[in-house]
Amino acid sequence: FSYFRALPHGFSVLDLCSSWASHYPQELLAGAKRVAVHGLNRQELDANMQATERHVQDLNDNPRLPWNSNTFDLTTMSLSVQYLTDPRAVFSEMHRVLKPGGLAAIVFSHRTFIEKAVRIWAKETYDGEGHVHLICRYFQHGPAGGWQSLTSIDISPQHGDPVWLVTALKAP
């Protein structure tokens, strides 16, 4: 969460594929001007108390995000990348709506609804490192020169489900 501390006062964040919770530490959102949440279920988004705005949309039907280019300082997607049928289109849209120098953060676990996950993900459910490489490819096949400082880290708790984080910065 150190990236939150480096964000300018009045920052804007977009939580893609969100639900009733955005998983942001409340104390770090104190400087946020805008917390936009995006997801499939209106009732769940309405229950998200961190949100300042909500948008219902199925990215598999339409990956085009409704926000202007260069709008957000940070985009996040937690525990949903495995359901995207056209992840490259979605990652291109993340790039478009991020401000130059903005961060995209993708968090995933081995937990998934197998019947809803895309085949490449569902075939190797427990391959965390393989999924990291796959997500890195989604970034790398984005706009030419579009992403930099691609990183990944295993942020798994000592006891519990394995969790990985993959991040990239939009090139200035």
Coordinates of C-alpha atoms in Angstrom, one line a residue, residues 15-100:
D15 CA -11.7 -0.2 -9.0
L16 CA -12.5 -2.5 -11.9
C17 CA -14.7 -5.6 -11.5
S18 CA -15.6 -4.3 -8.1
S19 CA -18.3 -5.4 -5.7
W20 CA -19.6 -4.5 -2.2
A21 CA -16.0 -3.9 -1.0
S22 CA -13.0 -2.3 -2.7
H23 CA -10.3 -3.7 -0.3
Y24 CA -8.6 -0.3 0.1
P25 CA -7.4 0.7 3.5
Q26 CA -9.8 3.4 4.6
E27 CA -7.0 5.6 6.2
L28 CA -5.2 5.7 2.9
L29 CA -8.3 6.9 1.0
A30 CA -8.4 10.0 3.2
G31 CA -6.7 12.0 0.4
A32 CA -8.8 10.6 -2.4
K33 CA -11.1 12.9 -4.3
R34 CA -12.7 10.2 -6.4
V35 CA -13.2 6.4 -5.9
A36 CA -15.0 5.1 -9.0
V37 CA -16.2 1.5 -8.8
H38 CA -17.1 -0.6 -11.8
G39 CA -18.8 -4.0 -11.7
L40 CA -21.6 -6.3 -12.8
N41 CA -24.0 -6.0 -10.0
R42 CA -25.8 -2.6 -9.1
Q43 CA -26.8 -3.8 -5.6
E44 CA -23.3 -4.8 -4.7
L45 CA -21.8 -1.5 -6.0
D46 CA -24.4 0.5 -4.2
A47 CA -23.3 -1.3 -1.0
N48 CA -19.7 -0.2 -1.5
M49 CA -19.2 2.5 1.1
Q50 CA -15.8 3.6 -0.3
A51 CA -17.3 4.5 -3.7
T52 CA -17.9 8.1 -4.7
E53 CA -19.3 6.9 -8.1
R54 CA -20.6 3.6 -9.5
H55 CA -20.8 2.2 -13.0
V56 CA -22.4 -1.1 -14.0
Q57 CA -20.9 -2.8 -17.1
D58 CA -19.9 -6.3 -18.3
L59 CA -16.4 -5.9 -19.7
N60 CA -16.8 -9.1 -21.6
D61 CA -19.7 -7.6 -23.6
N62 CA -18.1 -4.2 -23.9
P63 CA -14.6 -3.5 -22.8
R64 CA -14.8 0.3 -23.6
L65 CA -14.7 2.2 -20.3
P66 CA -17.0 5.3 -20.0
W67 CA -14.4 7.6 -18.6
N68 CA -12.2 10.2 -20.4
S69 CA -8.6 9.5 -21.2
N70 CA -5.9 10.3 -18.6
T71 CA -8.5 10.5 -15.7
F72 CA -7.3 8.2 -12.9
D73 CA -4.1 8.1 -10.9
L74 CA -4.6 4.4 -10.0
T75 CA -6.6 1.5 -11.4
T76 CA -7.1 -1.8 -9.6
M77 CA -8.6 -5.1 -10.4
S78 CA -8.9 -7.6 -7.5
L79 CA -9.7 -11.3 -8.0
S80 CA -11.4 -10.9 -11.4
V81 CA -8.7 -11.0 -14.2
Q82 CA -9.4 -14.7 -14.8
Y83 CA -12.9 -14.0 -16.0
L84 CA -11.9 -11.5 -18.8
T85 CA -12.6 -13.0 -22.3
D86 CA -10.6 -10.1 -24.0
P87 CA -8.1 -9.0 -21.4
R88 CA -5.9 -7.2 -23.9
A89 CA -8.8 -4.9 -24.7
V90 CA -9.5 -4.3 -21.0
F91 CA -5.8 -3.6 -20.3
S92 CA -5.7 -1.1 -23.2
E93 CA -8.7 0.6 -21.7
M94 CA -7.0 0.7 -18.3
H95 CA -4.0 2.3 -20.0
R96 CA -6.3 4.9 -21.8
V97 CA -8.0 6.1 -18.6
L98 CA -4.8 6.2 -16.5
K99 CA -2.9 9.5 -16.2
P100 CA 0.7 9.3 -17.4

